[in-house]
Short mmCIF file of N, CA and C in Angstrom, two decimals:
data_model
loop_
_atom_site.label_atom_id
_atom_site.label_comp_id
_atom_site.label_asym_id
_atom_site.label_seq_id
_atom_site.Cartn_x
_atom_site.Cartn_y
_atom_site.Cartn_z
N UNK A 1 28.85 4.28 -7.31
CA UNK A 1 28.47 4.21 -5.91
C UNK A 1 26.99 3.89 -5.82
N UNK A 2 26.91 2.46 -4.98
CA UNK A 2 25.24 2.32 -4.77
C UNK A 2 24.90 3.52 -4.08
N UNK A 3 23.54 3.52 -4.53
CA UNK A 3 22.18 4.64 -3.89
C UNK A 3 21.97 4.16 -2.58
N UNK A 4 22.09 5.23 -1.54
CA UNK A 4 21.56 4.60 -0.23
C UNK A 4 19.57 3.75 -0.37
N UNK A 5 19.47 2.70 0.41
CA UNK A 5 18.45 2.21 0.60
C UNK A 5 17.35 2.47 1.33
N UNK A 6 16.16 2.36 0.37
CA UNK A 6 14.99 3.44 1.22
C UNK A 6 14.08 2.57 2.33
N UNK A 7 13.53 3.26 2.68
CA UNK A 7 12.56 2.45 3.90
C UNK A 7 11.33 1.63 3.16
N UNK A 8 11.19 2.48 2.28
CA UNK A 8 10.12 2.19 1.70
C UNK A 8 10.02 0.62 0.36
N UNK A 9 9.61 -0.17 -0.07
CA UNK A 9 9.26 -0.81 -1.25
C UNK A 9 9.80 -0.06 -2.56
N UNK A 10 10.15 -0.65 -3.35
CA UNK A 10 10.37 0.24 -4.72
C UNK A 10 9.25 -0.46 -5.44
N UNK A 11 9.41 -0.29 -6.34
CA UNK A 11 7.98 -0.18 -7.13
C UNK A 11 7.85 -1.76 -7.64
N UNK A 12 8.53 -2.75 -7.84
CA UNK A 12 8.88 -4.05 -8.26
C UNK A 12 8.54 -4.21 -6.52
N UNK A 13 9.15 -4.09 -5.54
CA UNK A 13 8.91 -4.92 -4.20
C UNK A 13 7.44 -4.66 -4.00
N UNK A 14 6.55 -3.58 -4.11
CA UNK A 14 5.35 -2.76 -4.20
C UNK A 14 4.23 -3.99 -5.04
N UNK A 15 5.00 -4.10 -6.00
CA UNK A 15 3.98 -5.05 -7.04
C UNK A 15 4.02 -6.63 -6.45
N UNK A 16 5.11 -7.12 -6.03
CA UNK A 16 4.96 -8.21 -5.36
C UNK A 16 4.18 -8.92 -4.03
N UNK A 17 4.46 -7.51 -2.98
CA UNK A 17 3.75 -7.46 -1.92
C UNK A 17 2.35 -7.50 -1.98
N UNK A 18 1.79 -6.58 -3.19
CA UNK A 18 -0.25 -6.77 -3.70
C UNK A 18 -0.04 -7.72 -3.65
N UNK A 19 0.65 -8.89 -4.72
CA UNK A 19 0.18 -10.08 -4.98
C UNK A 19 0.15 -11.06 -3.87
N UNK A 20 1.06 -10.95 -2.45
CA UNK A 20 1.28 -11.68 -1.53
C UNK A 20 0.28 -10.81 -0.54
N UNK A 21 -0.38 -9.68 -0.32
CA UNK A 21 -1.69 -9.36 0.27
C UNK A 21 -2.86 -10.03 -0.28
N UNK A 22 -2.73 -10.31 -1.56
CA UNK A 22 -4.00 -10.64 -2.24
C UNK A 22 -4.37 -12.10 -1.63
N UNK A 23 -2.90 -13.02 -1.84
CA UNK A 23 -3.04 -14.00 -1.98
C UNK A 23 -1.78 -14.77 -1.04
N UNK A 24 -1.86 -15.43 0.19
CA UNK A 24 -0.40 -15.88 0.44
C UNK A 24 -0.57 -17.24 1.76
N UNK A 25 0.19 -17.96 1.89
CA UNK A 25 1.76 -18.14 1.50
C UNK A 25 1.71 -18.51 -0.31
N UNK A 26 2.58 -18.02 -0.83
CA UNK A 26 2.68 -18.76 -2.50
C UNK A 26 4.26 -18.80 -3.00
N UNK A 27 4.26 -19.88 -3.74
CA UNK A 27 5.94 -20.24 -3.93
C UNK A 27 5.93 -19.49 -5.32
N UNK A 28 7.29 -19.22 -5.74
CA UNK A 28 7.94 -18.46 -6.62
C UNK A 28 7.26 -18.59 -7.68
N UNK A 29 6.83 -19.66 -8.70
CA UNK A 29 6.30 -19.83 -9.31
C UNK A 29 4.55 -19.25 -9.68
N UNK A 30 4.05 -19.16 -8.32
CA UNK A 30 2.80 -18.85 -8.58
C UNK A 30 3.10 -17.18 -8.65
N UNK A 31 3.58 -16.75 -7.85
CA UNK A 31 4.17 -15.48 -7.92
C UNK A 31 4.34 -14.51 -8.85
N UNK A 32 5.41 -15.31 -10.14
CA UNK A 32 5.59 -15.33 -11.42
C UNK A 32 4.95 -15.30 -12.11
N UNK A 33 4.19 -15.81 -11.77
CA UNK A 33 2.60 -16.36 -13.12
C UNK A 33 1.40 -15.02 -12.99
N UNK A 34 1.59 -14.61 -11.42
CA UNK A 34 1.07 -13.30 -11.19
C UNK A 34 1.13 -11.87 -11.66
N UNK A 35 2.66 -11.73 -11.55
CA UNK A 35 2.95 -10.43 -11.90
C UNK A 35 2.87 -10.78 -13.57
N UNK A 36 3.00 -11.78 -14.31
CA UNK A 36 3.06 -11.40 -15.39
C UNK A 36 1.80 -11.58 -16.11
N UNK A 37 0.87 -11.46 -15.51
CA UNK A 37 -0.60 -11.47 -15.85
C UNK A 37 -0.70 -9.79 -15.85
N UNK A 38 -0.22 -9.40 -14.54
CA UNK A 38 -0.52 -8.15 -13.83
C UNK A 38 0.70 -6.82 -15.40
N UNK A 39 1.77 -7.23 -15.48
CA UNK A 39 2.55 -6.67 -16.05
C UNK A 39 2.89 -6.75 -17.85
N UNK A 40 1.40 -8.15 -18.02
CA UNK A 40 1.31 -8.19 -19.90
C UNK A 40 2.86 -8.94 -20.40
N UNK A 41 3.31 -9.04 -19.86
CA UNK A 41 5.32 -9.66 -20.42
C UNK A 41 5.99 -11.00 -19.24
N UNK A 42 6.93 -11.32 -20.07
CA UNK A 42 7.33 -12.88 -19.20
C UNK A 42 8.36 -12.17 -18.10
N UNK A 43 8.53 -13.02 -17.03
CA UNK A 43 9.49 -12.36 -16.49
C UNK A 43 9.96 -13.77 -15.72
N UNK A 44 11.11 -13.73 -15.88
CA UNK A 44 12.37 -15.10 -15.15
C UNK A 44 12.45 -15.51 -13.56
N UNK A 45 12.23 -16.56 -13.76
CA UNK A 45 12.21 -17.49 -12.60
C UNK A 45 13.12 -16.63 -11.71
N UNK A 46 14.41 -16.71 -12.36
CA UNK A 46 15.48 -16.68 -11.55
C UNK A 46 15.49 -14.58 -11.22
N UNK A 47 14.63 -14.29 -12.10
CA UNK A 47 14.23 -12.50 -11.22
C UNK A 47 13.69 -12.13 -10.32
N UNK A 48 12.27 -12.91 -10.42
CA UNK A 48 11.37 -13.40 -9.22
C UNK A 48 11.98 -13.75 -8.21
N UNK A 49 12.91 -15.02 -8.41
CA UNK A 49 13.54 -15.47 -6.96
C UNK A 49 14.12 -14.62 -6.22
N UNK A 50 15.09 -13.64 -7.22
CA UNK A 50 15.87 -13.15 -6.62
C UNK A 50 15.71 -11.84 -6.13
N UNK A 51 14.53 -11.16 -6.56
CA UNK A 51 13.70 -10.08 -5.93
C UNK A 51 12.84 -10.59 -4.36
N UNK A 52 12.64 -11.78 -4.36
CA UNK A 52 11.57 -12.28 -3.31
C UNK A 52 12.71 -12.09 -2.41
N UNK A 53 14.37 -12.40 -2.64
CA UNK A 53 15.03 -13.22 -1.49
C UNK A 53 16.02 -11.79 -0.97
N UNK A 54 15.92 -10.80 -1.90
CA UNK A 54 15.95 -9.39 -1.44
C UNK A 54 15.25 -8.86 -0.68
N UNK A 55 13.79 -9.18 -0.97
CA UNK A 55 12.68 -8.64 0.01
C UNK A 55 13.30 -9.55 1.50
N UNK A 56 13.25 -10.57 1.13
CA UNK A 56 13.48 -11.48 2.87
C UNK A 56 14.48 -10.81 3.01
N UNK A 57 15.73 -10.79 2.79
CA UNK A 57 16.61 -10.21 3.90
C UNK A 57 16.31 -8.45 3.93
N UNK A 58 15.76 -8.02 3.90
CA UNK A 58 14.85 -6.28 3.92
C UNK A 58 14.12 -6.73 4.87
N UNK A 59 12.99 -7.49 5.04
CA UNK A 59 12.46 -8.12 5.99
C UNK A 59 10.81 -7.78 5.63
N UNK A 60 10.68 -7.82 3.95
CA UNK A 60 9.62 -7.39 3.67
C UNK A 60 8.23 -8.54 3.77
N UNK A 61 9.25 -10.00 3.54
CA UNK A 61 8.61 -10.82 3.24
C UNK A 61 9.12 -11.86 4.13
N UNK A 62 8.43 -12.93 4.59
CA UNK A 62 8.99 -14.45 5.28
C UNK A 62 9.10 -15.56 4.34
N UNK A 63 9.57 -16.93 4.54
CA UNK A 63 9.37 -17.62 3.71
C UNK A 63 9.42 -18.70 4.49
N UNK A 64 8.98 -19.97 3.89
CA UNK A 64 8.75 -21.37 4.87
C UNK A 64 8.83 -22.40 3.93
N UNK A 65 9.81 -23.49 4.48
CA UNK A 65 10.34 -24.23 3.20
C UNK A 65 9.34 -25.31 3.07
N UNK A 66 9.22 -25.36 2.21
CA UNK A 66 7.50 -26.59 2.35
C UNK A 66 8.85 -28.05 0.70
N UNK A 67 8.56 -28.79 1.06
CA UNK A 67 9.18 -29.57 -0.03
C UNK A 67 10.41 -28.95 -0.68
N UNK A 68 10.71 -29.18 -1.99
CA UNK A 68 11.74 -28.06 -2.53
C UNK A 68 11.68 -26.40 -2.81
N UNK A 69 10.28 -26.12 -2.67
CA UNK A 69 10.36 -25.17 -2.80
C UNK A 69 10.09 -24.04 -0.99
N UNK A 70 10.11 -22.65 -1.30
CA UNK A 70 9.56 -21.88 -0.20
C UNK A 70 8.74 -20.91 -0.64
N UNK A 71 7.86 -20.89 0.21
CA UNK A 71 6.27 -20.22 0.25
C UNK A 71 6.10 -18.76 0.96
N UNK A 72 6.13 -17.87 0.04
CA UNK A 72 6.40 -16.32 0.43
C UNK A 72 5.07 -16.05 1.00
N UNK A 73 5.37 -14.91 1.96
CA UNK A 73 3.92 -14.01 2.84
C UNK A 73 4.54 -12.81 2.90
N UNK A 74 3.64 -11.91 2.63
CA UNK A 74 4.50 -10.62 3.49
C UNK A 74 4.48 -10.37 4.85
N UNK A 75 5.02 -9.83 5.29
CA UNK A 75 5.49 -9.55 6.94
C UNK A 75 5.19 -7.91 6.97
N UNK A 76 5.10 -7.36 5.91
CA UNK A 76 4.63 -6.08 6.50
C UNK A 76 2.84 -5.94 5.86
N UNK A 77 2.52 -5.24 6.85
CA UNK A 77 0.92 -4.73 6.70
C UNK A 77 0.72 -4.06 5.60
N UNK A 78 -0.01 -3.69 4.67
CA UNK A 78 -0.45 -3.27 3.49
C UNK A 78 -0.62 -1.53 4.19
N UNK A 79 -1.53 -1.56 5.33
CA UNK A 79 -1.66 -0.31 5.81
C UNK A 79 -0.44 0.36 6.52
N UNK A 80 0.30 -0.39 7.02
CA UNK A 80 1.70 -0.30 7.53
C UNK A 80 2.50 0.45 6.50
N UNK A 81 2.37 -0.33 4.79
CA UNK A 81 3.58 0.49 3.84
C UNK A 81 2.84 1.36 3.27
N UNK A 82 1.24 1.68 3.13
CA UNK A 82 0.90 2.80 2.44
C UNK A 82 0.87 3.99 3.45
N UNK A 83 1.11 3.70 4.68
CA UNK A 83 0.68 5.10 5.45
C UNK A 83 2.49 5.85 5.50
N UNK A 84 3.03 4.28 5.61
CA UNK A 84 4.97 5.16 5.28
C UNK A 84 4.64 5.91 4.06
N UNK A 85 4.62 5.45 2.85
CA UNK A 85 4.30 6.17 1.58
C UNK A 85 3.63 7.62 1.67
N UNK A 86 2.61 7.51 2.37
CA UNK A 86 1.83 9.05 1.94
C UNK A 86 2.09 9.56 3.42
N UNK A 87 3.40 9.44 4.40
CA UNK A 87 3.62 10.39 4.93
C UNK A 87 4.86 10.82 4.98
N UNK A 88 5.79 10.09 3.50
CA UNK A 88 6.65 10.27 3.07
C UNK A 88 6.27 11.22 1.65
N UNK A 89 5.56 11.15 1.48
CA UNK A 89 4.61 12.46 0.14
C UNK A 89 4.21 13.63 1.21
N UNK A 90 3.37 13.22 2.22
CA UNK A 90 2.76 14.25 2.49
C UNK A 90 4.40 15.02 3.12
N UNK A 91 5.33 14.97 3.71
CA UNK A 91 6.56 15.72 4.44
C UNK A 91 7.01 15.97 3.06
N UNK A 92 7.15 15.63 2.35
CA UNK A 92 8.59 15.62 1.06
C UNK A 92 7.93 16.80 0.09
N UNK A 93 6.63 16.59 -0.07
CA UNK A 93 6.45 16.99 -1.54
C UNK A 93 5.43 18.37 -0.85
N UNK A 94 4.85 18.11 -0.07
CA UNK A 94 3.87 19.00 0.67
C UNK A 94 3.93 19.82 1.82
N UNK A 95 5.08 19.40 2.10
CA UNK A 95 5.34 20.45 3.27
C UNK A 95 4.75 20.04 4.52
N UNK A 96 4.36 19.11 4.77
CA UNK A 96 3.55 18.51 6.07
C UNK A 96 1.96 19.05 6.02
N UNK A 97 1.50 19.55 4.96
CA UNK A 97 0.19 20.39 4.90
C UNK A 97 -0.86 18.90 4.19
N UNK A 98 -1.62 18.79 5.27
CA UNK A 98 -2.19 17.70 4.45
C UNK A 98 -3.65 17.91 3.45
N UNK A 99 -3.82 19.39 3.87
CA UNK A 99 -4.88 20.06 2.81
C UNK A 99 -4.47 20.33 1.49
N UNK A 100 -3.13 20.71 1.68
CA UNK A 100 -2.60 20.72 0.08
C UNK A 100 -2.55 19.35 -0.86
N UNK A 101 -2.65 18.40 0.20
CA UNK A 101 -2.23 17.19 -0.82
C UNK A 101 -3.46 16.79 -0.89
N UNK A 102 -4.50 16.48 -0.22
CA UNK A 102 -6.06 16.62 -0.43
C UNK A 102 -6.64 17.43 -1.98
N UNK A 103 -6.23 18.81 -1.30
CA UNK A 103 -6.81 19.89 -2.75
C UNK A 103 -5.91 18.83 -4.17
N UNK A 104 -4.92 18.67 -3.97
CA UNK A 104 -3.76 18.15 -5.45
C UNK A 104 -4.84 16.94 -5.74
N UNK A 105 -4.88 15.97 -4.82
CA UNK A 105 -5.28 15.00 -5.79
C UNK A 105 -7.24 15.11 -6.27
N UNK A 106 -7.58 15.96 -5.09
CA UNK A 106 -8.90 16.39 -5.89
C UNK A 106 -9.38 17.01 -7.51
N UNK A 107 -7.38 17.94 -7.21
CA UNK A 107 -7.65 19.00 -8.73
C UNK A 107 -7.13 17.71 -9.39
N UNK A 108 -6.54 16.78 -9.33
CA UNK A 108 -5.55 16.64 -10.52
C UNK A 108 -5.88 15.04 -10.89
N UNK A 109 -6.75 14.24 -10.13
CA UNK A 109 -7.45 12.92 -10.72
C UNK A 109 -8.91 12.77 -10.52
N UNK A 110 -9.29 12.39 -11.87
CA UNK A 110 -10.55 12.26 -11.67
C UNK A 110 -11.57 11.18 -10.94
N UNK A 111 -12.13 11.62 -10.32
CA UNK A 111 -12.55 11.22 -9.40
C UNK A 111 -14.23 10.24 -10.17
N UNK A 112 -14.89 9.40 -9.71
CA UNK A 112 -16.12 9.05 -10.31
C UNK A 112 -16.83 9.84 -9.03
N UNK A 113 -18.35 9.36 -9.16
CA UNK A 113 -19.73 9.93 -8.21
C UNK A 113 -19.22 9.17 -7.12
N UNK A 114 -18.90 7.48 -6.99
CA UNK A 114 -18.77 6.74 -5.83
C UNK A 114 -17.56 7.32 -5.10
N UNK A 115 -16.31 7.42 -6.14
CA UNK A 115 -15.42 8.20 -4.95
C UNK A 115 -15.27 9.02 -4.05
N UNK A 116 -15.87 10.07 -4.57
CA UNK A 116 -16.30 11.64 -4.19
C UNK A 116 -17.04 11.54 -2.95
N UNK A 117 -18.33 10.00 -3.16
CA UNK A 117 -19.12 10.02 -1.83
C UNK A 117 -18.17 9.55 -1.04
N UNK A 118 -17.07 8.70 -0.97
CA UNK A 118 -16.46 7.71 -0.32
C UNK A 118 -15.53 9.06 0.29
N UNK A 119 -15.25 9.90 0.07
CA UNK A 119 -14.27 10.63 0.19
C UNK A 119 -15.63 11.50 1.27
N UNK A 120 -16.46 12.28 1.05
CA UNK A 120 -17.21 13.03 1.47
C UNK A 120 -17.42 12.58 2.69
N UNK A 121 -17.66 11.27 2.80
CA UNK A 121 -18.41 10.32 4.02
C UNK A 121 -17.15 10.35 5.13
N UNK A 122 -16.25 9.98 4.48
CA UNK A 122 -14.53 10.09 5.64
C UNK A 122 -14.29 11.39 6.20
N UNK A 123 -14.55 12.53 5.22
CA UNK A 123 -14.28 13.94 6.22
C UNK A 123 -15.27 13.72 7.14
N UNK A 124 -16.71 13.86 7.10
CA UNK A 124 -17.94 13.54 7.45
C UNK A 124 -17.37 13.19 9.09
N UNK A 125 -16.91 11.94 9.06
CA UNK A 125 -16.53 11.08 9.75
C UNK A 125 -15.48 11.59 10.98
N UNK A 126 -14.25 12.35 10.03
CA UNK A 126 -13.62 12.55 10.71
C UNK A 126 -13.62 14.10 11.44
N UNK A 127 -14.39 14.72 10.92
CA UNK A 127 -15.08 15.78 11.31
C UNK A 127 -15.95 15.91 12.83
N UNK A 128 -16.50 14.68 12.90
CA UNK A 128 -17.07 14.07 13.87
C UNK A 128 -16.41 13.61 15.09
N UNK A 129 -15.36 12.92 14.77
CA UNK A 129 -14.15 12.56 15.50
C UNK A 129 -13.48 13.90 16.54
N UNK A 130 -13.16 14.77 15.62
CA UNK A 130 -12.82 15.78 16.35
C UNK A 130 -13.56 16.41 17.16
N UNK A 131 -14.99 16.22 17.16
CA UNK A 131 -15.29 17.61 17.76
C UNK A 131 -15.54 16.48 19.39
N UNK A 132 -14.97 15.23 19.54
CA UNK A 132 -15.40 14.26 20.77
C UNK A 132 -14.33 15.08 21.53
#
């Protein structure tokens, strides 16, 4: 029995979509040449295609037929699928507590000096926000 289907990207639709934020419209081929820069190993024309043409009917991606080939974009926002993502972590795994998932990834990845400010400056920020 198939697995019901999530809202979200799986981790192959996830890796495709960077490359079509990074860079887009791009036909299958350039695509290809991407992830397997990104992933160190070859990976088949005909996997690529057929992952891209999964994403289109999901409605992750558009395509536009230019000559023989068609030229992928994504259709969803980058900020659009990471905020589904971490408020599908923050309900699932956290309980809707978004201090707990704050404290987790403070204790549990290391952070450099620039992050820490980058992080400091956003409470900062949003600290500010609230008190309008």
């Amino acid at each position: 029995m198939a697995r019901p289907g999530s809202e979200h990207p799986t981790e192959l639709e996830l890796e495709i979509l960077k490359v079509l934020w990074d860079d887009s419209p791009l036909p299958v081929r350039e695509v290809r040449s991407r992830l397997e820069t990104k992933a160190g190993r070859p990976l088949s024309h005909s996997s690529v295609i057929t992952m891209l043409n999964i994403m289109y009917r999901k409605g992750f991606v558009s395509r536009k037929k230019e000559g023989k080939s068609f030229l992928f974009s994504p259709k969803l926002m980058k900020k659009t699928v990471t905020s589904g993502i971490m408020e599908d972590v923050l309900s699932r795994v956290f309980d809707g507590s978004s201090s707990d998932l704050v404290l987790n990834l403070l204790e549990t990845v290391d952070l450099d000096q620039d992050e820490l400010a980058e992080i400091r400056k956003l409470i900062t920020r949003k600290a500010k926000e609230q008190k309008k």
